[in-house]
Short mmCIF file of C-alpha atoms in Angstrom, two decimals:
data_model
loop_
_atom_site.label_atom_id
_atom_site.label_comp_id
_atom_site.label_asym_id
_atom_site.label_seq_id
_atom_site.Cartn_x
_atom_site.Cartn_y
_atom_site.Cartn_z
CA UNK A 1 150.39 101.61 96.85
CA UNK A 2 152.35 104.27 94.93
CA UNK A 3 150.24 106.58 92.76
CA UNK A 4 152.05 105.45 89.61
CA UNK A 5 151.08 101.81 90.28
CA UNK A 6 147.48 102.84 90.92
CA UNK A 7 147.34 104.79 87.68
CA UNK A 8 148.79 101.81 85.83
CA UNK A 9 146.17 99.49 87.30
CA UNK A 10 143.40 101.95 86.40
CA UNK A 11 144.63 102.19 82.82
CA UNK A 12 144.84 98.40 82.57
CA UNK A 13 141.23 97.99 83.72
CA UNK A 14 139.98 100.72 81.38
CA UNK A 15 141.75 99.04 78.47
CA UNK A 16 140.30 95.70 79.57
CA UNK A 17 136.79 97.08 79.26
CA UNK A 18 137.51 97.81 75.60
CA UNK A 19 139.33 94.57 74.80
CA UNK A 20 138.18 92.67 71.70
CA UNK A 21 137.78 89.50 73.81
CA UNK A 22 134.52 89.32 75.74
CA UNK A 23 136.14 87.25 78.51
CA UNK A 24 138.62 90.05 79.16
CA UNK A 25 135.87 92.67 79.20
CA UNK A 26 133.91 90.51 81.63
CA UNK A 27 136.86 90.20 84.01
CA UNK A 28 137.54 93.94 83.83
CA UNK A 29 133.92 94.70 84.74
CA UNK A 30 134.15 92.22 87.61
CA UNK A 31 137.27 93.97 88.91
CA UNK A 32 135.54 97.36 88.78
CA UNK A 33 132.53 96.05 90.68
CA UNK A 34 134.70 94.32 93.26
CA UNK A 35 136.76 97.44 93.94
CA UNK A 36 134.47 100.39 93.08
CA UNK A 37 136.17 103.59 91.98
CA UNK A 38 134.33 106.62 90.61
CA UNK A 39 136.99 107.02 87.92
CA UNK A 40 135.49 104.00 86.15
CA UNK A 41 131.89 105.22 86.00
CA UNK A 42 132.16 107.11 82.70
CA UNK A 43 133.67 104.10 80.96
CA UNK A 44 131.11 101.67 82.44
CA UNK A 45 128.23 103.80 81.20
CA UNK A 46 129.88 104.24 77.80
CA UNK A 47 130.39 100.47 77.44
CA UNK A 48 126.78 99.72 78.40
CA UNK A 49 125.66 101.59 75.30
CA UNK A 50 127.76 99.55 72.88
CA UNK A 51 128.63 96.22 74.55
CA UNK A 52 127.42 93.41 72.24
CA UNK A 53 127.48 90.53 74.77
CA UNK A 54 124.51 90.17 77.11
CA UNK A 55 126.45 88.65 80.01
CA UNK A 56 129.09 91.40 79.83
CA UNK A 57 126.35 94.06 79.87
CA UNK A 58 124.93 92.41 82.98
CA UNK A 59 128.35 92.59 84.66
CA UNK A 60 128.68 96.25 83.65
CA UNK A 61 125.30 96.95 85.24
CA UNK A 62 126.34 95.08 88.39
CA UNK A 63 129.55 97.11 88.55
CA UNK A 64 127.56 100.34 88.29
CA UNK A 65 125.25 99.26 91.13
CA UNK A 66 128.33 98.88 93.33
CA UNK A 67 129.04 102.62 93.09
CA UNK A 68 127.26 105.43 94.91
CA UNK A 69 123.91 106.30 93.26
CA UNK A 70 124.80 109.99 93.60
CA UNK A 71 127.60 109.36 91.09
CA UNK A 72 125.88 106.90 88.75
CA UNK A 73 122.24 108.01 88.54
CA UNK A 74 122.86 111.43 86.92
CA UNK A 75 124.93 109.82 84.14
CA UNK A 76 122.34 107.09 83.59
CA UNK A 77 119.59 109.69 83.38
CA UNK A 78 121.52 111.33 80.55
CA UNK A 79 121.67 107.96 78.79
CA UNK A 80 117.91 107.37 78.83
CA UNK A 81 117.66 110.34 76.47
CA UNK A 82 120.24 108.90 74.07
CA UNK A 83 119.41 108.33 70.41
CA UNK A 84 121.01 104.87 70.69
CA UNK A 85 118.39 102.29 71.69
CA UNK A 86 120.84 100.07 73.59
CA UNK A 87 122.02 103.06 75.62
CA UNK A 88 118.43 103.81 76.67
CA UNK A 89 117.62 100.18 77.37
CA UNK A 90 120.69 99.39 79.45
CA UNK A 91 120.48 102.66 81.39
CA UNK A 92 116.86 101.92 82.29
CA UNK A 93 117.80 98.36 83.25
CA UNK A 94 120.58 99.65 85.50
CA UNK A 95 118.34 102.27 87.09
CA UNK A 96 115.82 99.54 87.94
CA UNK A 97 118.61 97.60 89.68
CA UNK A 98 119.85 100.63 91.61
CA UNK A 99 116.31 101.43 92.74
CA UNK A 100 116.86 105.14 93.44
CA UNK A 101 113.39 106.71 93.24
CA UNK A 102 114.89 110.06 92.25
CA UNK A 103 115.06 108.52 88.77
CA UNK A 104 111.27 108.17 88.56
CA UNK A 105 110.59 111.46 86.68
CA UNK A 106 112.85 110.24 83.86
CA UNK A 107 110.59 107.25 83.17
CA UNK A 108 108.46 109.14 80.68
CA UNK A 109 105.48 108.02 78.63
CA UNK A 110 107.76 108.24 75.58
CA UNK A 111 110.06 105.60 77.09
CA UNK A 112 107.17 103.41 78.24
CA UNK A 113 105.85 103.41 74.66
CA UNK A 114 109.26 103.42 72.91
CA UNK A 115 109.15 101.85 69.45
CA UNK A 116 112.12 99.63 70.34
CA UNK A 117 110.86 96.58 72.25
CA UNK A 118 114.00 96.23 74.39
CA UNK A 119 113.82 99.86 75.47
CA UNK A 120 110.11 99.59 76.26
CA UNK A 121 110.58 96.38 78.24
CA UNK A 122 113.41 97.94 80.27
CA UNK A 123 111.25 101.00 80.87
CA UNK A 124 108.36 98.83 82.11
CA UNK A 125 110.61 97.06 84.61
CA UNK A 126 112.19 100.31 85.78
CA UNK A 127 108.80 101.98 86.17
CA UNK A 128 107.45 99.17 88.35
CA UNK A 129 110.60 99.30 90.50
CA UNK A 130 110.56 103.08 90.92
CA UNK A 131 106.88 104.13 90.88
CA UNK A 132 106.00 106.23 93.96
CA UNK A 133 103.23 105.00 96.23
CA UNK A 134 99.87 106.23 94.99
CA UNK A 135 100.85 106.52 91.33
CA UNK A 136 100.46 102.85 90.43
CA UNK A 137 97.02 103.25 88.81
CA UNK A 138 98.28 106.04 86.56
CA UNK A 139 101.25 103.90 85.54
CA UNK A 140 98.95 100.93 84.86
CA UNK A 141 96.87 103.09 82.52
CA UNK A 142 99.95 103.96 80.46
CA UNK A 143 101.20 100.37 80.42
CA UNK A 144 97.78 99.16 79.29
CA UNK A 145 98.16 101.16 76.08
CA UNK A 146 100.82 98.60 75.13
CA UNK A 147 98.61 95.53 75.54
CA UNK A 148 98.69 93.36 72.44
CA UNK A 149 102.11 94.66 71.43
CA UNK A 150 104.86 92.47 70.00
CA UNK A 151 105.60 88.77 70.30
CA UNK A 152 105.24 86.48 73.32
CA UNK A 153 108.42 87.64 75.07
CA UNK A 154 107.37 91.29 74.91
CA UNK A 155 103.81 90.49 75.96
CA UNK A 156 105.05 88.42 78.90
CA UNK A 157 107.28 91.31 80.04
CA UNK A 158 104.32 93.68 79.98
CA UNK A 159 102.08 91.23 81.83
CA UNK A 160 104.72 90.74 84.53
CA UNK A 161 105.09 94.50 84.93
CA UNK A 162 101.34 94.98 85.26
CA UNK A 163 100.90 92.06 87.67
CA UNK A 164 103.71 93.47 89.83
CA UNK A 165 101.56 96.56 90.40
CA UNK A 166 98.91 94.39 92.08
CA UNK A 167 95.12 94.68 92.24
CA UNK A 168 95.22 98.33 91.19
CA UNK A 169 95.45 97.14 87.57
CA UNK A 170 92.05 95.37 87.63
CA UNK A 171 89.87 98.28 86.38
CA UNK A 172 92.35 98.99 83.59
CA UNK A 173 92.38 95.33 82.51
CA UNK A 174 88.58 95.17 82.60
CA UNK A 175 88.41 98.12 80.21
CA UNK A 176 91.00 96.53 77.89
CA UNK A 177 88.98 93.30 77.77
CA UNK A 178 86.34 95.17 75.74
CA UNK A 179 88.80 96.63 73.21
CA UNK A 180 88.05 96.28 69.50
CA UNK A 181 91.47 94.71 68.86
CA UNK A 182 91.37 90.96 69.58
CA UNK A 183 95.09 90.91 70.49
CA UNK A 184 94.49 93.55 73.14
CA UNK A 185 91.54 91.60 74.58
CA UNK A 186 93.57 88.38 74.62
CA UNK A 187 96.54 90.02 76.33
CA UNK A 188 94.30 91.70 78.93
CA UNK A 189 92.55 88.41 79.70
CA UNK A 190 95.86 86.55 79.99
CA UNK A 191 97.28 89.23 82.31
CA UNK A 192 94.16 89.09 84.48
CA UNK A 193 94.53 85.31 84.72
CA UNK A 194 98.15 85.70 85.83
CA UNK A 195 97.10 88.27 88.41
CA UNK A 196 94.55 85.86 89.88
CA UNK A 197 96.66 82.72 89.43
CA UNK A 198 100.41 83.44 89.24
CA UNK A 199 101.16 79.74 88.84
CA UNK A 200 99.07 79.40 85.68
CA UNK A 201 101.95 80.29 83.36
CA UNK A 202 101.78 82.80 80.52
CA UNK A 203 101.50 80.24 77.71
CA UNK A 204 98.48 78.64 79.35
CA UNK A 205 96.95 82.03 80.14
CA UNK A 206 97.33 83.37 76.60
CA UNK A 207 95.96 80.20 74.98
CA UNK A 208 92.99 80.28 77.35
CA UNK A 209 92.47 83.96 76.50
CA UNK A 210 92.52 83.17 72.79
CA UNK A 211 89.76 80.59 73.27
CA UNK A 212 87.66 83.03 75.29
CA UNK A 213 88.04 85.77 72.67
CA UNK A 214 87.28 83.32 69.85
CA UNK A 215 84.15 82.07 71.61
CA UNK A 216 83.04 85.62 72.20
CA UNK A 217 83.50 86.47 68.53
CA UNK A 218 81.63 83.36 67.43
CA UNK A 219 78.72 84.12 69.71
CA UNK A 220 78.58 87.67 68.36
CA UNK A 221 78.53 86.31 64.82
CA UNK A 222 75.81 83.87 65.75
#
């Protein structure tokens, strides 16, 4: 194909990624992922930070995973330090999908405890995917500081991340079960139940944990 035609196609795809119609942006991301080209990486990363539609962001992430990690990971690592929450969240999400363990040092305590729930949840998933062998217990200790945080969706994300680390989380959960904060105790109990019985379901586990904590409080009062 003549260079001029190639340049025209590249420009058309880049413009498609910025189109006001989400369906056009989706198709453009699909094209990039189907025929990877390093010239698109900057624009893919840029769009991840501002793309309003979830399913388009997922396609952008998929397109990035289709490129060489040596080209994408450095740019994504820059994004996890962005002041824009969506940029941090989507970069972490993409890093978890790429699975390059060289990204592990970038998963800092600050990200794992980020005040933005979406960023924190993405960091939890990325950390579990990238944690080096032997460092799981240390990661579990940091994740446990977030027990009791947020609403059900956030709590479920944290429980899933902890459970994915396996039995190594048990001592950390046991300690959290004696916390002064009832929400922390409930979340620790529910996570322990999911670890022992993955089929229990989070709703059942958290309701059971609430009953246990309530009974414990009543017995203390009695």
